Short mmCIF file of C-alpha atoms and ligand atoms in Angstrom, two decimals:
data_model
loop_
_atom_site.label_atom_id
_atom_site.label_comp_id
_atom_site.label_asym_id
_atom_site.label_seq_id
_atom_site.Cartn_x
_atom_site.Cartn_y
_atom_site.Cartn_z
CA UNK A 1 -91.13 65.95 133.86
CA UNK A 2 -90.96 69.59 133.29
CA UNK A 3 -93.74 71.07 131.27
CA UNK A 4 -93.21 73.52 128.78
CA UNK A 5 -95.78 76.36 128.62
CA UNK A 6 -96.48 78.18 125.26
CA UNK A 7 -97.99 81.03 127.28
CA UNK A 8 -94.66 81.96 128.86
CA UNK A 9 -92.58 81.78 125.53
CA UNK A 10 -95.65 84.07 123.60
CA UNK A 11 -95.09 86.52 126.83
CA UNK A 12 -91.60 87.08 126.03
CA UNK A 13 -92.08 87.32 122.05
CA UNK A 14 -95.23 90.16 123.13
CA UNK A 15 -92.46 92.23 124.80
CA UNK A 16 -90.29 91.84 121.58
CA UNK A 17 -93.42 92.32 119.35
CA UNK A 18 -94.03 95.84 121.32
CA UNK A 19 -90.88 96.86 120.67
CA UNK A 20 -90.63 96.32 117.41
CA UNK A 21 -94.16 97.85 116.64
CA UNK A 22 -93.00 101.35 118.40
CA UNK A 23 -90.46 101.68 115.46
CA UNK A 24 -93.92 102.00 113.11
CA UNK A 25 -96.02 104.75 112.51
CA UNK A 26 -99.23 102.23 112.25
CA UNK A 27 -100.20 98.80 113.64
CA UNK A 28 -99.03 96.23 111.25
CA UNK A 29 -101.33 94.22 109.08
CA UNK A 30 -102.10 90.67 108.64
CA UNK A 31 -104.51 89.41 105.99
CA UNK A 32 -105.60 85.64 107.08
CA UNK A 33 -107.04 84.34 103.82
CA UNK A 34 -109.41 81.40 104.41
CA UNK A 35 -111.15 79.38 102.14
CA UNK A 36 -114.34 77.94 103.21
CA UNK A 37 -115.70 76.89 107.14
CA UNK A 38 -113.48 73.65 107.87
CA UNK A 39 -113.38 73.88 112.15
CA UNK A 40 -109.63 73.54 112.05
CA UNK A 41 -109.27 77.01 110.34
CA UNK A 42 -111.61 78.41 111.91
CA UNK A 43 -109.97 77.56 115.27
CA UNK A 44 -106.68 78.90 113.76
CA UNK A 45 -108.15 81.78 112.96
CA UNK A 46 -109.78 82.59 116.18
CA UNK A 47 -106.35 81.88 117.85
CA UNK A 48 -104.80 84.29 115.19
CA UNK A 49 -106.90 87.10 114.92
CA UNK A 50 -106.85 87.16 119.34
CA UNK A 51 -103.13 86.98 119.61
CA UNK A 52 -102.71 89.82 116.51
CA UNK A 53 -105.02 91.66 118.75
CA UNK A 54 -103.45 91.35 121.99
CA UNK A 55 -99.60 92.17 120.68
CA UNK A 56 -101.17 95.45 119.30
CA UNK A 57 -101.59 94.05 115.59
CA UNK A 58 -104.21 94.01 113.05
CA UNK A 59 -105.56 91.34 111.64
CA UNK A 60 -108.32 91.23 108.33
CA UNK A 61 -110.18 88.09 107.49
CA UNK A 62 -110.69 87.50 103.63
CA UNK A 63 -112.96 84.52 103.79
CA UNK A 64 -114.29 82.70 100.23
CA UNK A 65 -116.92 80.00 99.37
CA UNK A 66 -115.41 76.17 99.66
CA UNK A 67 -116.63 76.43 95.85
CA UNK A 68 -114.66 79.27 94.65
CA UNK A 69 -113.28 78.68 91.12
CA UNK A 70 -109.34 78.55 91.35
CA UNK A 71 -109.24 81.42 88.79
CA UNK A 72 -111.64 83.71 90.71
CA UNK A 73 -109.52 82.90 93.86
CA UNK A 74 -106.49 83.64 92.52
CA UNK A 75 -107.94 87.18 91.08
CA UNK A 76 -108.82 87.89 94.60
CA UNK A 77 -105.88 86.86 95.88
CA UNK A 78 -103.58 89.06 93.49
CA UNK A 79 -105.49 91.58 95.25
CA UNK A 80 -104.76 90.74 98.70
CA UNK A 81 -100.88 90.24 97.38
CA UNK A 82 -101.30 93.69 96.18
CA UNK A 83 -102.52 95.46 98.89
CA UNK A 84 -100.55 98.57 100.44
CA UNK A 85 -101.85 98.39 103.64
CA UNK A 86 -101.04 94.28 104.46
CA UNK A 87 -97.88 93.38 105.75
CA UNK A 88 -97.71 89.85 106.06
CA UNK A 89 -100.38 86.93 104.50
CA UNK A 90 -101.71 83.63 106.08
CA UNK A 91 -103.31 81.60 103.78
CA UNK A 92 -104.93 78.48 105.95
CA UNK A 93 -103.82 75.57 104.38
CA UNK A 94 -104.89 72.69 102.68
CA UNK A 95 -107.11 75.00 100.31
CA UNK A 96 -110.14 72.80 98.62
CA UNK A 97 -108.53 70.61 95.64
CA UNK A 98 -109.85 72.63 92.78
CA UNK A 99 -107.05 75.44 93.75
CA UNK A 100 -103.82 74.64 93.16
CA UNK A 101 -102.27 75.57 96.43
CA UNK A 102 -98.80 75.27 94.43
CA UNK A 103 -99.51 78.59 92.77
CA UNK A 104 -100.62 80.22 95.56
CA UNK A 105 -97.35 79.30 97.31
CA UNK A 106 -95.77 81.03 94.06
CA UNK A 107 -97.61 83.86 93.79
CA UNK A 108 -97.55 85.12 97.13
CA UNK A 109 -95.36 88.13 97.78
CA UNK A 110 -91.74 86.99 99.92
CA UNK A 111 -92.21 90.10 101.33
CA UNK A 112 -95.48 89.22 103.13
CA UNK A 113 -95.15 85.56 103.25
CA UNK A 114 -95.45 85.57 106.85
CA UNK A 115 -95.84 81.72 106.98
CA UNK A 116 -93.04 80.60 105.39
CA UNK A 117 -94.95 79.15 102.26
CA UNK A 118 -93.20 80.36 99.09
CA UNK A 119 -90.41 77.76 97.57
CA UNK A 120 -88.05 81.51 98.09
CA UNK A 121 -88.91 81.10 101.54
CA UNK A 122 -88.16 77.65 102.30
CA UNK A 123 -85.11 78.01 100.11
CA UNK A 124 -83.80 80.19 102.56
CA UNK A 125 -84.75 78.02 105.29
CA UNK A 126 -82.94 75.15 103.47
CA UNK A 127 -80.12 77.53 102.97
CA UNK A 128 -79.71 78.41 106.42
CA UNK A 129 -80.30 82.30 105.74
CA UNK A 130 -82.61 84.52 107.20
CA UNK A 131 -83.96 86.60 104.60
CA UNK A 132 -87.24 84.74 104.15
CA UNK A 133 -89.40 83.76 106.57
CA UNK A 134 -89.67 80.35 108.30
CA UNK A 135 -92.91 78.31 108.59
CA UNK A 136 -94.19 79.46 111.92
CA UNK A 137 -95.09 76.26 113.55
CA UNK A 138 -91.01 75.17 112.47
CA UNK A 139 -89.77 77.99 114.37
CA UNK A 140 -91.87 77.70 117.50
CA UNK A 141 -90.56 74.48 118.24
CA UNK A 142 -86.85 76.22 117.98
CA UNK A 143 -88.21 79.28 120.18
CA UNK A 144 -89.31 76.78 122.50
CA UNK A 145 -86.28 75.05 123.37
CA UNK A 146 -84.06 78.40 123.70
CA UNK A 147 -86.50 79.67 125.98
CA UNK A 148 -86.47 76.85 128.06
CA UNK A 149 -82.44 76.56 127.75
CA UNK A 150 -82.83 73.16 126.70
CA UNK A 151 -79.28 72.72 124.68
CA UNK A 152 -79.71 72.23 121.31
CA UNK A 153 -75.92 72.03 119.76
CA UNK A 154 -74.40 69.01 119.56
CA UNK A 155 -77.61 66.81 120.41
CA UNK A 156 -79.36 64.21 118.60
CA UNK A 157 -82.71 65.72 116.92
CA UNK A 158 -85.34 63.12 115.64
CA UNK A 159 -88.62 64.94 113.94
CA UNK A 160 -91.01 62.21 113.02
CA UNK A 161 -92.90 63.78 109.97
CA UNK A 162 -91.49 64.78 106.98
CA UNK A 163 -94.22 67.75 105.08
CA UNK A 164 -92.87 70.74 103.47
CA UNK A 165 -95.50 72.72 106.40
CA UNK A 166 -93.57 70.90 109.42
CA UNK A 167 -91.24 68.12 109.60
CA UNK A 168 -88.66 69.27 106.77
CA UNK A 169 -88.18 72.94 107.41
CA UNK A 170 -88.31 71.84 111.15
CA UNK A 171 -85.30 69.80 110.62
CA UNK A 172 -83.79 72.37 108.68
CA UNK A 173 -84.20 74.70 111.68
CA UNK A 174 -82.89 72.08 114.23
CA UNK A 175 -80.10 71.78 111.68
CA UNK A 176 -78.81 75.23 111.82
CA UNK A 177 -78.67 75.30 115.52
CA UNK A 178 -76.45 72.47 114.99
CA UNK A 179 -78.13 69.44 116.12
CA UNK A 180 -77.54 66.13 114.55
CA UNK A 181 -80.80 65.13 113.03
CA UNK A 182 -82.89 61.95 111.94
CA UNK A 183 -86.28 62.60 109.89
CA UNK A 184 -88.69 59.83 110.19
CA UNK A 185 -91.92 58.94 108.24
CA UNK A 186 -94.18 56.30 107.30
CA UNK A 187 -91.46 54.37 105.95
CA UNK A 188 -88.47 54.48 108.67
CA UNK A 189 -88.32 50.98 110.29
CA UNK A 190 -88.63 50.22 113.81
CA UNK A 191 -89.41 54.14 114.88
CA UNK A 192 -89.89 53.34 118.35
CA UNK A 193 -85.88 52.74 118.22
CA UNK A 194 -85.21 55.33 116.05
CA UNK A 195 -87.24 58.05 118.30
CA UNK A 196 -85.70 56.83 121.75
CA UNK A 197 -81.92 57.69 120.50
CA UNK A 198 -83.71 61.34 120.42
CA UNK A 199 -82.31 63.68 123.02
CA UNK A 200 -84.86 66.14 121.41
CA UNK A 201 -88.06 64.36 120.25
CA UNK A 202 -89.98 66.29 117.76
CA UNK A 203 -93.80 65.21 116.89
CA UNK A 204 -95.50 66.35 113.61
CA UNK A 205 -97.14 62.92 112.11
CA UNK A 206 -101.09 64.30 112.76
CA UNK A 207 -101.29 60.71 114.72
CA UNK A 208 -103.33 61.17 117.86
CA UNK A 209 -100.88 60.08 120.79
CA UNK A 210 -99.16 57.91 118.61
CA UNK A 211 -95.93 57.84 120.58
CA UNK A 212 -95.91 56.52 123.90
CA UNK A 213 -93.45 55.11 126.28
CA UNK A 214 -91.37 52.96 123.63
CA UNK A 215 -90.36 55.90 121.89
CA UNK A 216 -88.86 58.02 124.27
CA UNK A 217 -85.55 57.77 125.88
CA UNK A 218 -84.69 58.85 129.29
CA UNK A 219 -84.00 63.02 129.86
CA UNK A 220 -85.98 63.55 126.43
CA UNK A 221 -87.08 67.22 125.60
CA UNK A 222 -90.58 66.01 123.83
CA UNK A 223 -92.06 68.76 121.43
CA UNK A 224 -95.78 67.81 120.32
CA UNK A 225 -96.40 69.69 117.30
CA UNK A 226 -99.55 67.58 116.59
CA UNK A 227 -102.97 68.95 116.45
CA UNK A 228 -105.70 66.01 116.35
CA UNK A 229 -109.03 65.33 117.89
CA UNK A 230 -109.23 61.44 119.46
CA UNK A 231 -112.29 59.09 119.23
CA UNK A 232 -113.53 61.16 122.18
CA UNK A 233 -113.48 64.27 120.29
CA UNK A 234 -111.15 65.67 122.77
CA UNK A 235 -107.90 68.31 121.14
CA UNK A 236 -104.51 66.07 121.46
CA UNK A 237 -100.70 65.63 120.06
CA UNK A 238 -99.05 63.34 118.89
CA UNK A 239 -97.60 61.87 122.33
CA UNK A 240 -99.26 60.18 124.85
CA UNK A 241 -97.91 62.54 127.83
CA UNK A 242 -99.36 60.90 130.51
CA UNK A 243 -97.47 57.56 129.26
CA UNK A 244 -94.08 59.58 129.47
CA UNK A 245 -93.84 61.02 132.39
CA UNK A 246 -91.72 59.69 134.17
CA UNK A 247 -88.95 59.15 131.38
CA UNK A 248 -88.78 62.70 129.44
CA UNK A 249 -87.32 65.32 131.24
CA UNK A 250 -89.39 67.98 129.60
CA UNK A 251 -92.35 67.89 127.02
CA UNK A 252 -95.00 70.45 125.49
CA UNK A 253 -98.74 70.06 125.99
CA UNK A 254 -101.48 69.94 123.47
CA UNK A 255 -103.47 72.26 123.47
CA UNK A 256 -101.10 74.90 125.43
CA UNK A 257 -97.73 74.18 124.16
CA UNK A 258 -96.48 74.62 120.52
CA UNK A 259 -100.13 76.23 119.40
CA UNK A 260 -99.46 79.36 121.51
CA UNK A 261 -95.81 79.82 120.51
CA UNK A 262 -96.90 79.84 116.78
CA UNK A 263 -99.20 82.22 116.64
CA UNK A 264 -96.64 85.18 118.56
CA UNK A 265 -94.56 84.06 115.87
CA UNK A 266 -96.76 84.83 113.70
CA UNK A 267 -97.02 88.25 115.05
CA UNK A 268 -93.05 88.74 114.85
CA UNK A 269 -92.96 87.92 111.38
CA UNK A 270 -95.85 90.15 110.81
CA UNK A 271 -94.14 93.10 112.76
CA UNK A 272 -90.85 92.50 111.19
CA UNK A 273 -92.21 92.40 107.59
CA UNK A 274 -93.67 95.58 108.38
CA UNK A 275 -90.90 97.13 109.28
CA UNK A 276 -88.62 95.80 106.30
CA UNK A 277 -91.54 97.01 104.06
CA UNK A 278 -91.25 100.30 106.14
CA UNK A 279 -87.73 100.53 104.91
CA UNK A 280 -87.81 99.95 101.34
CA UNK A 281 -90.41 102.31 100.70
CA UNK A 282 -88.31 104.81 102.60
CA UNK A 283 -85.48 103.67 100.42
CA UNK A 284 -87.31 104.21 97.26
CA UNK A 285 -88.13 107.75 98.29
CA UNK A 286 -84.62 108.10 98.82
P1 NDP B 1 -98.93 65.85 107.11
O1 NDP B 1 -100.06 64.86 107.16
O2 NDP B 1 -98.73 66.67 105.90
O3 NDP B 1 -97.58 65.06 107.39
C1 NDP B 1 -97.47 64.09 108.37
C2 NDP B 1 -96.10 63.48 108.33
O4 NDP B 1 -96.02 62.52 109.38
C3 NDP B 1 -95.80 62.74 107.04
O5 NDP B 1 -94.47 63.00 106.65
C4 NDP B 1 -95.97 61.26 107.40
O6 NDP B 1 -95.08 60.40 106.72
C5 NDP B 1 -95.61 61.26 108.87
N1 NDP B 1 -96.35 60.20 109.58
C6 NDP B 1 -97.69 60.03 109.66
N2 NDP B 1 -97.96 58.93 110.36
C7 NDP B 1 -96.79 58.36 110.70
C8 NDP B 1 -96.43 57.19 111.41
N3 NDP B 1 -97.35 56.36 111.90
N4 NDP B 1 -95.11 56.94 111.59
C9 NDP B 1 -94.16 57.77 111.11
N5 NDP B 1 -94.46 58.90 110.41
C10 NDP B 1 -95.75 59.18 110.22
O7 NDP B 1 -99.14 66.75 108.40
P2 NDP B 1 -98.52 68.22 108.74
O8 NDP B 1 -97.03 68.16 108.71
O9 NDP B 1 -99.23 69.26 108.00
O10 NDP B 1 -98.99 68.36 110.27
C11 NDP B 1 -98.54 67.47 111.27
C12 NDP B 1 -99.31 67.76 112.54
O11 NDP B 1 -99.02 69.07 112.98
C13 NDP B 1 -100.84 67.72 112.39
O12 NDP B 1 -101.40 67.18 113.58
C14 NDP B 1 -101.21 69.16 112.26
O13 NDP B 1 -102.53 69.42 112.71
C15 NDP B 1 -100.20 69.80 113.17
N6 NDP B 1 -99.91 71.21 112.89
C16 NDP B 1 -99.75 72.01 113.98
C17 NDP B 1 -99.48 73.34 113.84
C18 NDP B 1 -99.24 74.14 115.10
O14 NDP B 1 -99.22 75.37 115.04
N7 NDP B 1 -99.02 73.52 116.24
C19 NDP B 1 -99.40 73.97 112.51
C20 NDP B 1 -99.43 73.03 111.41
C21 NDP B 1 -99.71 71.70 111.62
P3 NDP B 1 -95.11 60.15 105.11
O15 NDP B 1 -94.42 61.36 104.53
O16 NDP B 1 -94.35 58.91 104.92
O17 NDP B 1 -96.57 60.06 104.74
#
């Protein structure tokens, strides 16, 4: 079983990153907007604000209290939205219940909305069009399979997980590169069946190592999108890798797969949005 790398995919988006940033007269911007001191976004964050860094980006924290009233976070946020100098936004996600994360994802400017989060955003992903943004984590799997030539026309898809953040626009992704694709969720009966027909096995349940040796077939590409901590307290995906082997053809570690890929996508959106900001103030000038 071949292992697929995030470090050598985020290599080759750095070079494309570079290149795009020379076309700017400053480093681009990202605002990461983060909402109280939960270890998972922190641990985003750190993995954000390094890769920013490295690809010759910017990136400003804007960190509130858990406690902040959804009013006085969506003042400050308005600001954020607002601000000249910020290209693209990252709001770490679930925010605490009393904000209505639905507004948020309404409020925020396409422009920036480097994550893919707005419903104009995932409309275009739905759409199949590319003037939005897709969700990062969506893409990386996609990024991942080009770069690694695995074929993706023609073949059977199966994404288990079906969440606005992951599974759906994941599909939707899969979809456009013309794979035929099965969603599956809490509900789909007998999804050890299901996930074997997969030629490309996409994981995004949040189950640690939930799928093991009945659900993959032989020659799967396996992409673990999963991000969980076991009883141990050890980082792990969804699949149990050492349990497949010897059946998948290729599959993505966790940590060091997906994780890494997201993040330098994160940075192309980021550099991109600069640059399409870049132009339309030019073309308001005239
Ligand atoms: P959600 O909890 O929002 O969604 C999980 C989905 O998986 C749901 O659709 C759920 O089905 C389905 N699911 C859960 N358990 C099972 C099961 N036993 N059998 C079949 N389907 C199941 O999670 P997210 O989509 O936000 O995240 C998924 C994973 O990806 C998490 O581990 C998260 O940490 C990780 N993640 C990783 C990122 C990265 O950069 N690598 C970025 C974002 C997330 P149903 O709809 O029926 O409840």
């Amino acid at each position: 079983m071949e292992l697929l790398k995030g470090a050598a995919v985020s290599a080759g988006i750095r070079q494309e990153v570079e290149t795009l940033i020379k076309d700017l007269d400053r480093a681009p911007v990202l605002a990461i907007v983060r909402v109280g001191e939960k270890p998972d976004d922190l641990s985003y964050e750190r993995n954000a604000v390094k890769k920013m860094e490295a690809f010759g980006l910017k990136a400003r924290s804007y960190v509130f209290d858990a406690e902040i009233s959804d009013a006085d976070f969506k003042k400050a946020f308005v600001k954020i939205n607002e601000e000249p100098e910020v290209d693209g936004i990252l709001v770490l996600r679930p925010l605490p219940k009393q904000i209505r994360e639905t507004d948020i994802e309404r409020m925020i400017d396409p422009a920036k909305d480097v994550d893919g989060i707005s419903p104009a955003s995932l409309a275009g992903v739905f759409a199949g069009d590319e003037t939005g943004f897709a969700p990062c984590t969506a893409e990386a799997v996609v990024e991942m399979l080009k770069a690694y030539g695995i074929p993706i026309a023609g073949r059977r898809a199966v994404v288990v997980g079906r969440s606005m953040v992951v599974g759906r626009p994941l599909a939707m992704l899969l979809l456009k590169e013309n794979a035929t694709v099965t969603i599956c969720h809490t509900k789909t009966e007998d999804l050890p069946a299901v996930c074997r027909q997969a030629q490309i096995l996409a994981a995004a349940a949040g189950r640690p190592r939930m799928l093991g040796r009945d659900h993959v077939g032989k020659g799967a590409a396996v992409l673990d999108v999963g991000i969980n901590v076991d009883p141990d307290g050890n980082l792990c995906g969804d699949v149990d890798l050492a349990a497949i082997e010897d059946i998948a053809a290729a599959a993505t570690p966790v940590p060091g797969g997906i994780g890494a890929v997201t993040t330098a996508v994160l940075a192309r959106h980021t550099a991109l949005a600069a640059g399409r900001r870049k132009k339309a103030a030019k073309g308001r000038r005239g």
